[in-house]
Amino acid sequence: MDRFFGGNPLVVILKLAIISLIVGVVLAALNLDALRILDGVRLFAVRIYEMGYDAIGWAWNYFLLGAVIVFPIWFISRLMRSMGGRTGDPRS
């Protein structure tokens, strides 16, 4: 499993979850200008602080939005790496 995941599966899944959250925020804000994107990130932090547990549901939506992009790309890249030619690199 470590070889397929490229490391400890739990650590890889945690990294993917964090990246998905970030990508979700960016994708949701793409139709806005740069200042609104920065304001959205600031608002994200403020809402988490102010809303407490309600913010988990709000963040979950961004996580899912990012995960739709991040997880398939990660999975396809891992499949391509495992099926691709072996170059002698023990990590591939």
PDB file of N, CA and C in Angstrom, residues 6 17 20 43 45 52 62 74 86:
ATOM      1  N   GLY A   6       2.490   6.223  -2.306  1.00  0.00           N
ATOM      2  CA  GLY A   6       3.655   7.104  -2.323  1.00  0.00           C
ATOM      3  C   GLY A   6       4.069   7.529  -0.932  1.00  0.00           C
ATOM      4  N   ALA A  17      -6.600  15.775   1.588  1.00  0.00           N
ATOM      5  CA  ALA A  17      -7.747  16.489   2.157  1.00  0.00           C
ATOM      6  C   ALA A  17      -7.447  17.972   2.296  1.00  0.00           C
ATOM      7  N   SER A  20      -7.363  19.537  -1.135  1.00  0.00           N
ATOM      8  CA  SER A  20      -8.721  19.628  -1.660  1.00  0.00           C
ATOM      9  C   SER A  20      -9.459  20.822  -1.083  1.00  0.00           C
ATOM     10  N   LEU A  43     -12.353  35.750   4.941  1.00  0.00           N
ATOM     11  CA  LEU A  43     -13.702  35.475   5.408  1.00  0.00           C
ATOM     12  C   LEU A  43     -13.839  34.021   5.863  1.00  0.00           C
ATOM     13  N   ALA A  45     -11.512  32.170   7.292  1.00  0.00           N
ATOM     14  CA  ALA A  45     -10.937  32.072   8.629  1.00  0.00           C
ATOM     15  C   ALA A  45     -11.843  32.724   9.670  1.00  0.00           C
ATOM     16  N   GLY A  52     -17.824  28.369  14.756  1.00  0.00           N
ATOM     17  CA  GLY A  52     -17.500  27.151  15.481  1.00  0.00           C
ATOM     18  C   GLY A  52     -17.828  25.912  14.666  1.00  0.00           C
ATOM     19  N   TYR A  62     -16.460  23.193   0.512  1.00  0.00           N
ATOM     20  CA  TYR A  62     -15.244  23.535  -0.224  1.00  0.00           C
ATOM     21  C   TYR A  62     -14.346  22.312  -0.390  1.00  0.00           C
ATOM     22  N   TRP A  74      -4.966  12.761  -8.594  1.00  0.00           N
ATOM     23  CA  TRP A  74      -4.009  12.002  -7.788  1.00  0.00           C
ATOM     24  C   TRP A  74      -4.098  10.517  -8.117  1.00  0.00           C
ATOM     25  N   ARG A  86       9.389   1.102 -15.715  1.00  0.00           N
ATOM     26  CA  ARG A  86      10.270   1.176 -14.550  1.00  0.00           C
ATOM     27  C   ARG A  86      11.606   1.744 -14.987  1.00  0.00           C
TER      28      ARG A  86
END
